[in-house]
Each structure stands twice: as C-alpha cells, then as structure tokens.
Amino acid sequence: MEKRSENKEPLKIYIHTFGCQMNENDSERIAGALIDQGAEFSPSPEESDLIIINTCAVREKSEEKLYSLLGRLESIKKRKGLKIAVVGCVAQLYRSRLIEKKPFIDFVIGPDNYREMKHIIADHFKEKIIATSWSQEWHEVSHPQIFRESHISAYVTIMEGCNNFCSYCIVPFTRGREKYRPMENIIGEVKYLAGKGYKETQLLGQNVNSYKDPETGMGFSGLLRKVNSIDGIEWIRFVTSHPKNFTIDIAKVMKESRKACHQLHLPVQSGSSSVLKAMNREYTREEYLEKISILRDLMPDISLSTDIIVGFPGETGKDYQETLSLLEKVRFSNIFSFRYSPRPLTAASLKKETVPFDQKKKRLIELQNYQKKLQLELNKSFLGRVIKVLCLGKSKKDPSLYSGRNEGYQVVNFKSEDNVIGHFVDVRIDSCGPYSLIGEVTQ
Ligand code: 5AD
Ligand code: SF4
C-alpha cells in the first residue's frame, strides 16, 4: 500500500457482498489480503478510500441490485473522489463493458484474479484496471490472513468453478471450470481454525461432491473422513452438492463421521423429469427421490434443504404440480426458490420463454406458501424436545434472545441467563414459526 500514499495513511476499505457463501468467503479473503498490506475497514462507504462490491450474476435480479447500489455510490464518488472496484461474477461476465456502462468504476476484477488485487491496488491506484483472466492452477490464499466475519463458524473453500453446464446457469461462464484445492492445504486450514477455537466449518464449492485431491486423487468422502478426525471442530457441513454426484459412499461417511452434521443441501430445481432433462441436470425425479430415501434409511434424522426454479421454458402446469408434490414427499426443512431468469451465454436463454411473467410470479408465491405450511408442520414436531444448538450471536429481530443453528441448520432463537455465544447449548423448544424454532436453554 505504501506506493499508493506518500503520507502513509492506511487505505480505508468498505466491502459490500452480494450472493452465495462462496462470495462471502471470497470477500473475507480479499479483506484479509488488503488488511495484511496495511488497509483498514471503514464503517461506511462515505468514509472509505476504496469500495469493493463483490457481485453475483446468477439471476437478473442479483445484477439489478448491483446497478442500484452503483447508482447510490455514484454521487458519493463525485463528492469524495474515492475508488470503486467491482469484483466477482458480474465483473467476469461484462469485463470492459462494465466500465463503458458505468465509467466511474475504477477496477473490474474477476473471481480468478483476487490474488492480484493487492498489487493492482497498490501499484495502479490511479489507473483503471480490468483483470478477468483465467488460470487452471489452484492459487492458495494464506489462511491466517483471511479476515473472517465469524469466530465460531468458518467457511473453507475446497474447490472453485463448475463443469456441469445446467442449461439455465451462468456460473460455469463466470467461475470457469472446476479446480480443486490440495487436500493438505484444506486440512492445514481446518487444523488452524480448530486451534483458534472455531466450532464449526462449512466446506464450500459449486459442486463439492466432485472434489478430487490434485495430488492423491482422493475424493470428497475421503476428505470428509480426514476433516472429521481433526480435534476441536465439532460440526462439519458442506455446500453445494449436485444430486448426480452425491454418492452412497458420501452418505455412509456422513453417517459414520461423528462430526458431519446430518444435514444436506441438495438442489433439485424441479420435480418434473422432463424439466430436469431440459435443464441438463442428469437425474430424474425418481433418481432424486431414491437418493433421498437412501439418505433417510441411513440417517432418519437428516434435515434436507433444496433450491427450486419455477417457470423454466416449457414448464407446464403439470410439471409445476410435480414440483409441489416433490416438496410434499420430501418435506424439506428449508428451500430457496426462484423465478426462472434467462441469463446471457446459457443454453436455456436461447429457448423461447413459455411461462408468462405473471404466471411465474403466481407459481412462486403459491409454492412458497405451500412450503411455509409444510415447514410449520415440521417445526411443530420439535415442540417439547431438547435440541443441541450452536449459539452464533444475538437474534437480529429480538436482541433479548440468543440465536443459533441446530444440527439440521434450522434457526433457533432462545432465552439464556448466561452469555452463551460460541457455545453449544441444549435448548428446549416451546414455540415455533415456519422459519424458526423458539425456546429456552435447559439447565
Ligand atoms: N434463474 C433462476 N434461478 C437460477 N438459479 C441459478 N440460475 C438461475 C436462473 N437462471 C438458482 C438455482 C441454483 C441457485 C443458486 O440459483 O436454483 O441452485
Ligand atoms: Fe450452476 Fe448447475 Fe454448476 Fe450448480 S451445478 S453452479 S446450477 S451449472
């Protein structure tokens, strides 16, 4: 950073993150690298020298959020002369076109170029820079440097990119092909986190089940076994799993490993085999349900969540009803549901949209209400039970309550006499809503 400022004032950075856990972890890594170079966090965009916006391109709406934030920042930039970096998936997608569209942007940096950020920013602070190249190698970030939001639960990236090309998805075009982090480095990072007192780790990647150690060829179930043997970490989770790559072997390791939470996010996208085929998902409704049944046979208490897209081109009323019936059959503890949004470069964007906007909207609202009813039923089955909860902080809505997650990754808000942040506690559940369980710490 010295080259940037002669008077040695630390660079003040402000980071705004859109999107998934991968983006959150990327922002933690970017912040860490810049802080290591002497930068400091700024409490607001107005007081910063550099605003970094980490973007998501997965749906049109995510992109619109970026433009509305940029609209607000443009006037601050005019007044204060600060620098703006747009990084992540939207940066990778539009490259120089982003600066053509919004000339007040200073840096456009794609997901495979974050390691360059500290140099770009130190050496070229006065120039506009576009860095969106790809490389096939894994670039390790020094993990002690990572600036983590939480001191209790830590994200650990194990792979990047995706080879699947689901027909609706922009990710393979923004994050490139799969590359895997050496297992030794993953284990080193988890051991380090355990030493720092972290209780939980979430292994991250677009498609974690296809993980393969570049040195030994060991797959994801082997990695899970190794992470399970690290003392200190109590709970292990992982996202995201593709149903076609989720094997019985992984399910067995989840069952056998004491620390792997009996919880799985397994995005189905649709309950109709013909829509799944058009989405290029490479499994049928029946195959998905078969995997769920095997998982439940092995782990009857497993908590499942999923992603759903409604209104994909060609989705008929019958296809949509099949999605509702799949929700009814599986009884997910949580879902993330979206209206189909055509994205540049994807195969589906060439298809004619057959479900009108209002119909998509109607289907989404109906589906979400249906799931809300199912979730409330499921949550009611917890009433009177005592469950183990990892306390992550205070409840945002009601600061008189603590908040955490149970093994199934459900939100649990609860009363406690003592400050239990960062601890596992037993909570007796005495009420619930569709999106949370509510209770009190038992003595
Ligand atoms: N339209 C709507 N939803 C999408 N997703 C990915 N691409 C699209 C799109 N074009 C959803 C999928 C995926 C989640 C991260 O975002 O459900 O699993
Ligand atoms: Fe996108 Fe499919 Fe890859 Fe997931 S598996 S990131 S939905 S292409």
GROMACS .gro file of C-alpha atoms and ligand atoms in nm:
model
  469
    1MET     CA    1   0.000   0.000   0.000
    2GLU     CA    2   0.299   0.237   0.055
    3LYS     CA    3   0.322   0.318  -0.314
    4ARG     CA    4  -0.034   0.449  -0.310
    5SER     CA    5   0.005   0.714  -0.044
    6GLU     CA    6   0.313   0.912   0.038
    7ASN     CA    7   0.176   1.023   0.376
    8LYS     CA    8   0.132   0.655   0.485
    9GLU     CA    9  -0.234   0.697   0.584
   10PRO     CA   10  -0.386   0.346   0.579
   11LEU     CA   11  -0.619   0.273   0.289
   12LYS     CA   12  -0.976   0.258   0.419
   13ILE     CA   13  -1.183  -0.012   0.254
   14TYR     CA   14  -1.555  -0.084   0.253
   15ILE     CA   15  -1.681  -0.418   0.116
   16HIS     CA   16  -2.035  -0.495   0.003
   17THR     CA   17  -2.105  -0.861  -0.078
   18PHE     CA   18  -2.391  -0.997  -0.286
   19GLY     CA   19  -2.468  -1.366  -0.341
   20CYS     CA   20  -2.367  -1.703  -0.206
   21GLN     CA   21  -2.134  -1.831   0.068
   22MET     CA   22  -1.853  -1.861  -0.190
   23ASN     CA   23  -1.877  -1.486  -0.241
   24GLU     CA   24  -1.880  -1.426   0.134
   25ASN     CA   25  -1.566  -1.633   0.173
   26ASP     CA   26  -1.404  -1.454  -0.125
   27SER     CA   27  -1.476  -1.119   0.042
   28GLU     CA   28  -1.317  -1.248   0.363
   29ARG     CA   29  -1.010  -1.346   0.161
   30ILE     CA   30  -0.991  -1.013  -0.025
   31ALA     CA   31  -1.029  -0.820   0.301
   32GLY     CA   32  -0.760  -1.033   0.464
   33ALA     CA   33  -0.509  -0.974   0.184
   34LEU     CA   34  -0.566  -0.597   0.186
   35ILE     CA   35  -0.558  -0.570   0.566
   36ASP     CA   36  -0.233  -0.767   0.562
   37GLN     CA   37  -0.097  -0.489   0.340
   38GLY     CA   38  -0.195  -0.223   0.592
   39ALA     CA   39  -0.552  -0.137   0.488
   40GLU     CA   40  -0.827  -0.078   0.746
   41PHE     CA   41  -1.202  -0.132   0.741
   42SER     CA   42  -1.414   0.177   0.705
   43PRO     CA   43  -1.750   0.186   0.886
   44SER     CA   44  -1.931   0.345   0.589
   45PRO     CA   45  -1.882   0.392   0.213
   46GLU     CA   46  -1.863   0.770   0.266
   47GLU     CA   47  -1.554   0.741   0.487
   48SER     CA   48  -1.368   0.493   0.266
   49ASP     CA   49  -1.095   0.534   0.003
   50LEU     CA   50  -1.195   0.216  -0.181
   51ILE     CA   51  -1.534   0.049  -0.210
   52ILE     CA   52  -1.526  -0.314  -0.320
   53ILE     CA   53  -1.851  -0.461  -0.449
   54ASN     CA   54  -1.843  -0.840  -0.473
   55THR     CA   55  -2.115  -0.930  -0.722
   56CYS     CA   56  -2.348  -1.216  -0.815
   57ALA     CA   57  -2.475  -1.278  -1.170
   58VAL     CA   58  -2.688  -1.586  -1.109
   59ARG     CA   59  -3.020  -1.408  -1.169
   60GLU     CA   60  -3.109  -1.081  -1.338
   61LYS     CA   61  -3.232  -0.954  -1.001
   62SER     CA   62  -2.888  -1.005  -0.843
   63GLU     CA   63  -2.739  -0.793  -1.119
   64GLU     CA   64  -3.003  -0.522  -1.075
   65LYS     CA   65  -2.904  -0.496  -0.708
   66LEU     CA   66  -2.551  -0.406  -0.820
   67TYR     CA   67  -2.675  -0.130  -1.050
   68SER     CA   68  -2.895   0.020  -0.783
   69LEU     CA   69  -2.602   0.020  -0.536
   70LEU     CA   70  -2.377   0.178  -0.801
   71GLY     CA   71  -2.644   0.444  -0.854
   72ARG     CA   72  -2.623   0.535  -0.486
   73LEU     CA   73  -2.242   0.531  -0.484
   74GLU     CA   74  -2.200   0.749  -0.793
   75SER     CA   75  -2.293   1.066  -0.605
   76ILE     CA   76  -2.062   0.978  -0.311
   77LYS     CA   77  -1.782   0.916  -0.557
   78LYS     CA   78  -1.838   1.257  -0.721
   79ARG     CA   79  -1.825   1.430  -0.384
   80LYS     CA   80  -1.535   1.239  -0.228
   81GLY     CA   81  -1.320   1.112  -0.514
   82LEU     CA   82  -1.298   0.758  -0.378
   83LYS     CA   83  -1.226   0.447  -0.589
   84ILE     CA   84  -1.477   0.178  -0.679
   85ALA     CA   85  -1.387  -0.186  -0.755
   86VAL     CA   86  -1.649  -0.421  -0.897
   87VAL     CA   87  -1.531  -0.778  -0.843
   88GLY     CA   88  -1.682  -1.127  -0.882
   89CYS     CA   89  -1.923  -1.281  -1.130
   90VAL     CA   90  -2.070  -0.965  -1.289
   91ALA     CA   91  -1.717  -0.829  -1.333
   92GLN     CA   92  -1.613  -1.150  -1.510
   93LEU     CA   93  -1.923  -1.151  -1.728
   94TYR     CA   94  -1.911  -0.795  -1.864
   95ARG     CA   95  -1.541  -0.708  -1.826
   96SER     CA   96  -1.467  -0.378  -2.004
   97ARG     CA   97  -1.835  -0.332  -2.091
   98LEU     CA   98  -1.898  -0.262  -1.725
   99ILE     CA   99  -1.669   0.043  -1.735
  100GLU     CA  100  -1.824   0.151  -2.068
  101LYS     CA  101  -2.164   0.137  -1.900
  102LYS     CA  102  -2.056   0.295  -1.571
  103PRO     CA  103  -1.739   0.499  -1.638
  104PHE     CA  104  -1.695   0.591  -1.271
  105ILE     CA  105  -1.591   0.230  -1.191
  106ASP     CA  106  -1.212   0.208  -1.141
  107PHE     CA  107  -1.137  -0.164  -1.113
  108VAL     CA  108  -1.310  -0.467  -1.268
  109ILE     CA  109  -1.172  -0.788  -1.119
  110GLY     CA  110  -1.296  -1.142  -1.192
  111PRO     CA  111  -1.308  -1.430  -0.940
  112ASP     CA  112  -0.980  -1.583  -1.056
  113ASN     CA  113  -0.783  -1.261  -1.006
  114TYR     CA  114  -0.827  -1.172  -0.641
  115ARG     CA  115  -0.469  -1.268  -0.562
  116GLU     CA  116  -0.368  -0.973  -0.783
  117MET     CA  117  -0.585  -0.722  -0.602
  118LYS     CA  118  -0.331  -0.601  -0.353
  119HIS     CA  119  -0.078  -0.536  -0.633
  120ILE     CA  120  -0.333  -0.381  -0.866
  121ILE     CA  121  -0.450  -0.150  -0.595
  122ALA     CA  122  -0.106  -0.066  -0.460
  123ASP     CA  123   0.067  -0.017  -0.796
  124HIS     CA  124  -0.209   0.118  -1.014
  125PHE     CA  125  -0.431   0.313  -0.783
  126LYS     CA  126  -0.452   0.598  -1.030
  127GLU     CA  127  -0.534   0.388  -1.341
  128LYS     CA  128  -0.841   0.195  -1.443
  129ILE     CA  129  -0.774  -0.180  -1.437
  130ILE     CA  130  -0.964  -0.475  -1.582
  131ALA     CA  131  -0.838  -0.816  -1.461
  132THR     CA  132  -1.051  -1.107  -1.579
  133SER     CA  133  -0.804  -1.374  -1.693
  134TRP     CA  134  -0.837  -1.747  -1.614
  135SER     CA  135  -0.581  -1.995  -1.498
  136GLN     CA  136  -0.604  -2.368  -1.449
  137GLU     CA  137  -0.398  -2.387  -1.132
  138TRP     CA  138  -0.522  -2.351  -0.780
  139HIS     CA  139  -0.395  -2.029  -0.618
  140GLU     CA  140  -0.364  -2.069  -0.246
  141VAL     CA  141  -0.452  -1.780  -0.013
  142SER     CA  142  -0.256  -1.777   0.311
  143HIS     CA  143  -0.528  -1.879   0.554
  144PRO     CA  144  -0.408  -1.699   0.869
  145GLN     CA  145  -0.461  -1.382   0.663
  146ILE     CA  146  -0.830  -1.445   0.591
  147PHE     CA  147  -1.044  -1.186   0.768
  148ARG     CA  148  -1.343  -1.389   0.892
  149GLU     CA  149  -1.678  -1.244   0.990
  150SER     CA  150  -1.741  -1.516   1.248
  151HIS     CA  151  -1.516  -1.655   1.522
  152ILE     CA  152  -1.743  -1.956   1.567
  153SER     CA  153  -1.823  -2.098   1.224
  154ALA     CA  154  -1.576  -2.075   0.935
  155TYR     CA  155  -1.609  -2.116   0.560
  156VAL     CA  156  -1.334  -2.320   0.397
  157THR     CA  157  -1.326  -2.321   0.016
  158ILE     CA  158  -1.227  -2.662  -0.125
  159MET     CA  159  -1.291  -2.615  -0.497
  160GLU     CA  160  -1.390  -2.348  -0.747
  161GLY     CA  161  -1.579  -2.346  -1.075
  162CYS     CA  162  -1.826  -2.588  -1.227
  163ASN     CA  163  -1.820  -2.832  -1.520
  164ASN     CA  164  -2.190  -2.908  -1.526
  165PHE     CA  165  -2.348  -2.652  -1.758
  166CYS     CA  166  -2.702  -2.677  -1.626
  167SER     CA  167  -2.883  -2.507  -1.911
  168TYR     CA  168  -3.007  -2.209  -1.704
  169CYS     CA  169  -2.685  -2.139  -1.514
  170ILE     CA  170  -2.428  -1.869  -1.574
  171VAL     CA  171  -2.178  -1.995  -1.314
  172PRO     CA  172  -1.958  -2.207  -1.546
  173PHE     CA  173  -1.911  -1.889  -1.755
  174THR     CA  174  -1.823  -1.664  -1.462
  175ARG     CA  175  -1.629  -1.901  -1.238
  176GLY     CA  176  -1.478  -2.124  -1.508
  177ARG     CA  177  -1.404  -2.495  -1.497
  178GLU     CA  178  -1.363  -2.692  -1.176
  179LYS     CA  179  -1.033  -2.677  -0.995
  180TYR     CA  180  -0.961  -2.841  -0.666
  181ARG     CA  181  -0.764  -2.723  -0.368
  182PRO     CA  182  -0.489  -2.959  -0.248
  183MET     CA  183  -0.625  -3.166   0.043
  184GLU     CA  184  -0.315  -3.095   0.251
  185ASN     CA  185  -0.396  -2.722   0.242
  186ILE     CA  186  -0.761  -2.779   0.334
  187ILE     CA  187  -0.661  -2.995   0.631
  188GLY     CA  188  -0.400  -2.735   0.731
  189GLU     CA  189  -0.664  -2.461   0.730
  190VAL     CA  190  -0.918  -2.663   0.932
  191LYS     CA  191  -0.650  -2.753   1.189
  192TYR     CA  192  -0.558  -2.386   1.215
  193LEU     CA  193  -0.925  -2.294   1.267
  194ALA     CA  194  -0.966  -2.563   1.532
  195GLY     CA  195  -0.664  -2.415   1.712
  196LYS     CA  196  -0.829  -2.072   1.702
  197GLY     CA  197  -1.138  -2.214   1.875
  198TYR     CA  198  -1.377  -2.241   1.580
  199LYS     CA  199  -1.654  -2.492   1.649
  200GLU     CA  200  -1.793  -2.547   1.301
  201THR     CA  201  -1.663  -2.549   0.946
  202GLN     CA  202  -1.855  -2.530   0.620
  203LEU     CA  203  -1.669  -2.676   0.323
  204LEU     CA  204  -1.751  -2.473   0.014
  205GLY     CA  205  -1.759  -2.526  -0.360
  206GLN     CA  206  -2.004  -2.509  -0.651
  207ASN     CA  207  -2.005  -2.886  -0.668
  208VAL     CA  208  -1.824  -3.023  -0.361
  209ASN     CA  209  -1.908  -3.386  -0.437
  210SER     CA  210  -1.686  -3.388  -0.744
  211TYR     CA  211  -1.385  -3.282  -0.532
  212LYS     CA  212  -1.065  -3.471  -0.609
  213ASP     CA  213  -0.733  -3.404  -0.438
  214PRO     CA  214  -0.498  -3.294  -0.721
  215GLU     CA  215  -0.208  -3.475  -0.554
  216THR     CA  216  -0.354  -3.811  -0.446
  217GLY     CA  217  -0.682  -3.829  -0.639
  218MET     CA  218  -0.873  -3.885  -0.313
  219GLY     CA  219  -1.237  -3.784  -0.344
  220PHE     CA  220  -1.485  -3.595  -0.129
  221SER     CA  221  -1.573  -3.882   0.106
  222GLY     CA  222  -1.200  -3.925   0.186
  223LEU     CA  223  -1.173  -3.553   0.257
  224LEU     CA  224  -1.475  -3.568   0.486
  225ARG     CA  225  -1.317  -3.856   0.682
  226LYS     CA  226  -0.995  -3.658   0.724
  227VAL     CA  227  -1.169  -3.340   0.837
  228ASN     CA  228  -1.373  -3.550   1.080
  229SER     CA  229  -1.052  -3.662   1.250
  230ILE     CA  230  -0.938  -3.306   1.337
  231ASP     CA  231  -0.970  -3.235   1.710
  232GLY     CA  232  -1.159  -2.923   1.814
  233ILE     CA  233  -1.401  -2.877   1.525
  234GLU     CA  234  -1.736  -3.023   1.636
  235TRP     CA  235  -1.964  -2.979   1.336
  236ILE     CA  236  -1.885  -3.015   0.966
  237ARG     CA  237  -2.121  -2.902   0.689
  238PHE     CA  238  -2.072  -2.872   0.315
  239VAL     CA  239  -2.239  -2.691   0.022
  240THR     CA  240  -2.331  -2.731  -0.260
  241SER     CA  241  -2.395  -3.091  -0.358
  242HIS     CA  242  -2.514  -3.188  -0.704
  243PRO     CA  243  -2.758  -3.482  -0.681
  244LYS     CA  244  -2.587  -3.664  -0.969
  245ASN     CA  245  -2.252  -3.662  -0.788
  246PHE     CA  246  -2.388  -3.734  -0.443
  247THR     CA  247  -2.291  -4.099  -0.382
  248ILE     CA  248  -2.397  -4.358  -0.124
  249ASP     CA  249  -2.035  -4.361  -0.014
  250ILE     CA  250  -2.061  -3.993   0.088
  251ALA     CA  251  -2.389  -4.066   0.271
  252LYS     CA  252  -2.219  -4.353   0.458
  253VAL     CA  253  -1.929  -4.130   0.562
  254MET     CA  254  -2.182  -3.872   0.686
  255LYS     CA  255  -2.346  -4.141   0.894
  256GLU     CA  256  -2.019  -4.278   1.034
  257SER     CA  257  -1.838  -3.948   1.097
  258ARG     CA  258  -1.933  -3.814   1.435
  259LYS     CA  259  -1.890  -3.454   1.328
  260ALA     CA  260  -2.060  -3.445   0.987
  261CYS     CA  261  -2.398  -3.284   1.052
  262HIS     CA  262  -2.698  -3.488   0.946
  263GLN     CA  263  -2.795  -3.205   0.716
  264LEU     CA  264  -2.774  -3.173   0.340
  265HIS     CA  265  -2.849  -2.905   0.084
  266LEU     CA  266  -2.937  -3.099  -0.231
  267PRO     CA  267  -3.073  -2.868  -0.501
  268VAL     CA  268  -3.344  -3.045  -0.704
  269GLN     CA  269  -3.456  -2.744  -0.915
  270SER     CA  270  -3.776  -2.916  -1.039
  271GLY     CA  271  -3.993  -3.215  -0.953
  272SER     CA  272  -4.057  -3.297  -1.319
  273SER     CA  273  -3.824  -3.533  -1.507
  274SER     CA  274  -3.892  -3.362  -1.840
  275VAL     CA  275  -3.800  -3.019  -1.698
  276LEU     CA  276  -3.491  -3.172  -1.533
  277LYS     CA  277  -3.389  -3.308  -1.873
  278ALA     CA  278  -3.432  -2.967  -2.036
  279MET     CA  279  -3.227  -2.819  -1.750
  280ASN     CA  280  -2.949  -3.072  -1.825
  281ARG     CA  281  -2.947  -3.188  -1.462
  282GLU     CA  282  -2.866  -3.552  -1.550
  283TYR     CA  283  -3.103  -3.714  -1.299
  284THR     CA  284  -3.475  -3.787  -1.296
  285ARG     CA  285  -3.736  -3.717  -1.030
  286GLU     CA  286  -3.728  -4.090  -0.941
  287GLU     CA  287  -3.348  -4.097  -0.908
  288TYR     CA  288  -3.357  -3.791  -0.683
  289LEU     CA  289  -3.627  -3.946  -0.463
  290GLU     CA  290  -3.432  -4.272  -0.450
  291LYS     CA  291  -3.127  -4.083  -0.313
  292ILE     CA  292  -3.346  -3.913  -0.052
  293SER     CA  293  -3.484  -4.250   0.052
  294ILE     CA  294  -3.134  -4.399   0.091
  295LEU     CA  295  -3.026  -4.094   0.293
  296ARG     CA  296  -3.327  -4.126   0.522
  297ASP     CA  297  -3.269  -4.502   0.565
  298LEU     CA  298  -2.912  -4.432   0.672
  299MET     CA  299  -2.989  -4.118   0.879
  300PRO     CA  300  -3.357  -4.099   0.978
  301ASP     CA  301  -3.297  -3.760   1.145
  302ILE     CA  302  -3.138  -3.595   0.838
  303SER     CA  303  -3.253  -3.240   0.764
  304LEU     CA  304  -3.278  -3.158   0.395
  305SER     CA  305  -3.295  -2.831   0.204
  306THR     CA  306  -3.311  -2.754  -0.165
  307ASP     CA  307  -3.326  -2.496  -0.447
  308ILE     CA  308  -3.623  -2.470  -0.683
  309ILE     CA  309  -3.670  -2.281  -1.008
  310VAL     CA  310  -4.026  -2.219  -1.131
  311GLY     CA  311  -4.128  -2.115  -1.480
  312PHE     CA  312  -3.840  -2.274  -1.672
  313PRO     CA  313  -3.913  -2.263  -2.051
  314GLY     CA  314  -4.154  -2.546  -2.129
  315GLU     CA  315  -4.270  -2.598  -1.768
  316THR     CA  316  -4.639  -2.694  -1.787
  317GLY     CA  317  -4.898  -2.675  -1.510
  318LYS     CA  318  -4.849  -3.050  -1.464
  319ASP     CA  319  -4.470  -3.014  -1.432
  320TYR     CA  320  -4.519  -2.745  -1.172
  321GLN     CA  321  -4.764  -2.966  -0.978
  322GLU     CA  322  -4.493  -3.234  -0.977
  323THR     CA  323  -4.260  -2.988  -0.805
  324LEU     CA  324  -4.524  -2.925  -0.538
  325SER     CA  325  -4.574  -3.298  -0.492
  326LEU     CA  326  -4.198  -3.347  -0.455
  327LEU     CA  327  -4.194  -3.087  -0.176
  328GLU     CA  328  -4.477  -3.278  -0.011
  329LYS     CA  329  -4.293  -3.610  -0.042
  330VAL     CA  330  -3.951  -3.495   0.078
  331ARG     CA  331  -4.055  -3.242   0.344
  332PHE     CA  332  -3.752  -3.016   0.328
  333SER     CA  333  -3.671  -2.812   0.636
  334ASN     CA  334  -3.591  -2.514   0.412
  335ILE     CA  335  -3.600  -2.420   0.044
  336PHE     CA  336  -3.461  -2.141  -0.171
  337SER     CA  337  -3.697  -2.078  -0.461
  338PHE     CA  338  -3.667  -1.854  -0.764
  339ARG     CA  339  -3.845  -1.744  -1.079
  340TYR     CA  340  -3.654  -1.860  -1.385
  341SER     CA  341  -3.441  -1.575  -1.514
  342PRO     CA  342  -3.275  -1.607  -1.858
  343ARG     CA  343  -2.901  -1.543  -1.832
  344PRO     CA  344  -2.652  -1.446  -2.103
  345LEU     CA  345  -2.444  -1.726  -2.262
  346THR     CA  346  -2.661  -2.008  -2.122
  347ALA     CA  347  -2.827  -2.271  -2.342
  348ALA     CA  348  -3.170  -2.203  -2.191
  349SER     CA  349  -3.152  -1.835  -2.284
  350LEU     CA  350  -3.191  -1.944  -2.648
  351LYS     CA  351  -3.521  -2.115  -2.569
  352LYS     CA  352  -3.848  -1.929  -2.606
  353GLU     CA  353  -3.995  -1.841  -2.267
  354THR     CA  354  -4.330  -2.018  -2.242
  355VAL     CA  355  -4.438  -1.921  -1.890
  356PRO     CA  356  -4.554  -1.557  -1.879
  357PHE     CA  357  -4.407  -1.336  -1.604
  358ASP     CA  358  -4.733  -1.318  -1.404
  359GLN     CA  359  -4.770  -1.694  -1.415
  360LYS     CA  360  -4.413  -1.743  -1.291
  361LYS     CA  361  -4.483  -1.499  -1.011
  362LYS     CA  362  -4.806  -1.676  -0.919
  363ARG     CA  363  -4.637  -2.018  -0.918
  364LEU     CA  364  -4.353  -1.890  -0.699
  365ILE     CA  365  -4.585  -1.734  -0.440
  366GLU     CA  366  -4.804  -2.043  -0.430
  367LEU     CA  367  -4.502  -2.272  -0.396
  368GLN     CA  368  -4.354  -2.062  -0.118
  369ASN     CA  369  -4.684  -2.060   0.072
  370TYR     CA  370  -4.713  -2.435   0.031
  371GLN     CA  371  -4.361  -2.488   0.164
  372LYS     CA  372  -4.435  -2.247   0.451
  373LYS     CA  373  -4.724  -2.470   0.557
  374LEU     CA  374  -4.504  -2.785   0.534
  375GLN     CA  375  -4.225  -2.619   0.731
  376LEU     CA  376  -4.461  -2.511   1.007
  377GLU     CA  377  -4.583  -2.871   1.036
  378LEU     CA  378  -4.224  -2.994   1.054
  379ASN     CA  379  -4.123  -2.731   1.310
  380LYS     CA  380  -4.420  -2.818   1.530
  381SER     CA  381  -4.280  -3.170   1.561
  382PHE     CA  382  -3.991  -3.012   1.761
  383LEU     CA  383  -4.219  -2.871   2.033
  384GLY     CA  384  -4.124  -3.003   2.377
  385ARG     CA  385  -3.795  -3.151   2.250
  386VAL     CA  386  -3.449  -3.058   2.381
  387ILE     CA  387  -3.203  -2.998   2.096
  388LYS     CA  388  -2.834  -2.914   2.069
  389VAL     CA  389  -2.772  -2.563   1.933
  390LEU     CA  390  -2.453  -2.379   1.840
  391CYS     CA  391  -2.508  -2.020   1.954
  392LEU     CA  392  -2.385  -1.779   1.686
  393GLY     CA  393  -2.490  -1.445   1.839
  394LYS     CA  394  -2.790  -1.238   1.941
  395SER     CA  395  -3.116  -1.256   1.748
  396LYS     CA  396  -3.132  -0.965   1.499
  397LYS     CA  397  -3.507  -0.924   1.541
  398ASP     CA  398  -3.515  -0.951   1.919
  399PRO     CA  399  -3.185  -0.874   2.095
  400SER     CA  400  -3.321  -1.015   2.422
  401LEU     CA  401  -3.284  -1.358   2.259
  402TYR     CA  402  -2.979  -1.551   2.150
  403SER     CA  403  -2.971  -1.711   1.806
  404GLY     CA  404  -2.804  -2.018   1.662
  405ARG     CA  405  -2.848  -2.324   1.448
  406ASN     CA  406  -2.922  -2.683   1.532
  407GLU     CA  407  -2.755  -2.977   1.359
  408GLY     CA  408  -3.023  -2.957   1.087
  409TYR     CA  409  -2.923  -2.594   1.019
  410GLN     CA  410  -3.258  -2.460   1.138
  411VAL     CA  411  -3.261  -2.118   1.302
  412VAL     CA  412  -3.317  -2.144   1.679
  413ASN     CA  413  -3.386  -1.829   1.887
  414PHE     CA  414  -3.374  -1.877   2.260
  415LYS     CA  415  -3.358  -1.728   2.608
  416SER     CA  416  -3.050  -1.777   2.821
  417GLU     CA  417  -2.943  -1.630   3.156
  418ASP     CA  418  -2.576  -1.652   3.055
  419ASN     CA  419  -2.394  -1.526   2.750
  420VAL     CA  420  -2.354  -1.847   2.550
  421ILE     CA  421  -2.227  -1.702   2.220
  422GLY     CA  422  -1.982  -1.951   2.068
  423HIS     CA  423  -2.101  -2.240   2.284
  424PHE     CA  424  -2.313  -2.548   2.227
  425VAL     CA  425  -2.623  -2.542   2.445
  426ASP     CA  426  -2.929  -2.761   2.499
  427VAL     CA  427  -3.244  -2.572   2.413
  428ARG     CA  428  -3.597  -2.684   2.498
  429ILE     CA  429  -3.829  -2.582   2.213
  430ASP     CA  430  -4.155  -2.431   2.328
  431SER     CA  431  -4.285  -2.247   2.023
  432CYS     CA  432  -4.208  -2.209   1.655
  433GLY     CA  433  -4.288  -2.034   1.330
  434PRO     CA  434  -4.232  -2.164   0.976
  435TYR     CA  435  -3.879  -2.023   0.964
  436SER     CA  436  -3.751  -2.067   1.321
  437LEU     CA  437  -3.770  -2.265   1.643
  438ILE     CA  438  -3.802  -2.077   1.972
  439GLY     CA  439  -3.707  -2.196   2.319
  440GLU     CA  440  -3.501  -2.168   2.633
  441VAL     CA  441  -3.166  -2.307   2.748
  442THR     CA  442  -3.218  -2.603   2.983
  443GLN     CA  443  -3.001  -2.626   3.297
  4445AD     N1  444  -3.287  -1.844  -1.294
  4445AD     C1  445  -3.338  -1.867  -1.171
  4445AD     N2  446  -3.269  -1.928  -1.074
  4445AD     C2  447  -3.143  -1.968  -1.101
  4445AD     N3  448  -3.052  -2.032  -1.026
  4445AD     C3  449  -2.940  -2.047  -1.099
  4445AD     N4  450  -2.957  -1.994  -1.221
  4445AD     C4  451  -3.084  -1.946  -1.225
  4445AD     C5  452  -3.160  -1.879  -1.324
  4445AD     N5  453  -3.110  -1.856  -1.446
  4445AD     C6  454  -3.078  -2.079  -0.890
  4445AD     C7  455  -3.069  -2.231  -0.882
  4445AD     C8  456  -2.938  -2.253  -0.812
  4445AD     C9  457  -2.934  -2.132  -0.720
  4445AD    C10  458  -2.801  -2.098  -0.666
  4445AD     O1  459  -2.980  -2.027  -0.802
  4445AD     O2  460  -3.177  -2.279  -0.806
  4445AD     O3  461  -2.932  -2.375  -0.740
  445SF4    FE1  462  -2.482  -2.385  -1.194
  445SF4    FE2  463  -2.552  -2.641  -1.231
  445SF4    FE3  464  -2.296  -2.576  -1.177
  445SF4    FE4  465  -2.481  -2.552  -0.985
  445SF4     S1  466  -2.418  -2.744  -1.085
  445SF4     S2  467  -2.320  -2.400  -1.037
  445SF4     S3  468  -2.661  -2.489  -1.102
  445SF4     S4  469  -2.411  -2.521  -1.362
   0.00000   0.00000   0.00000
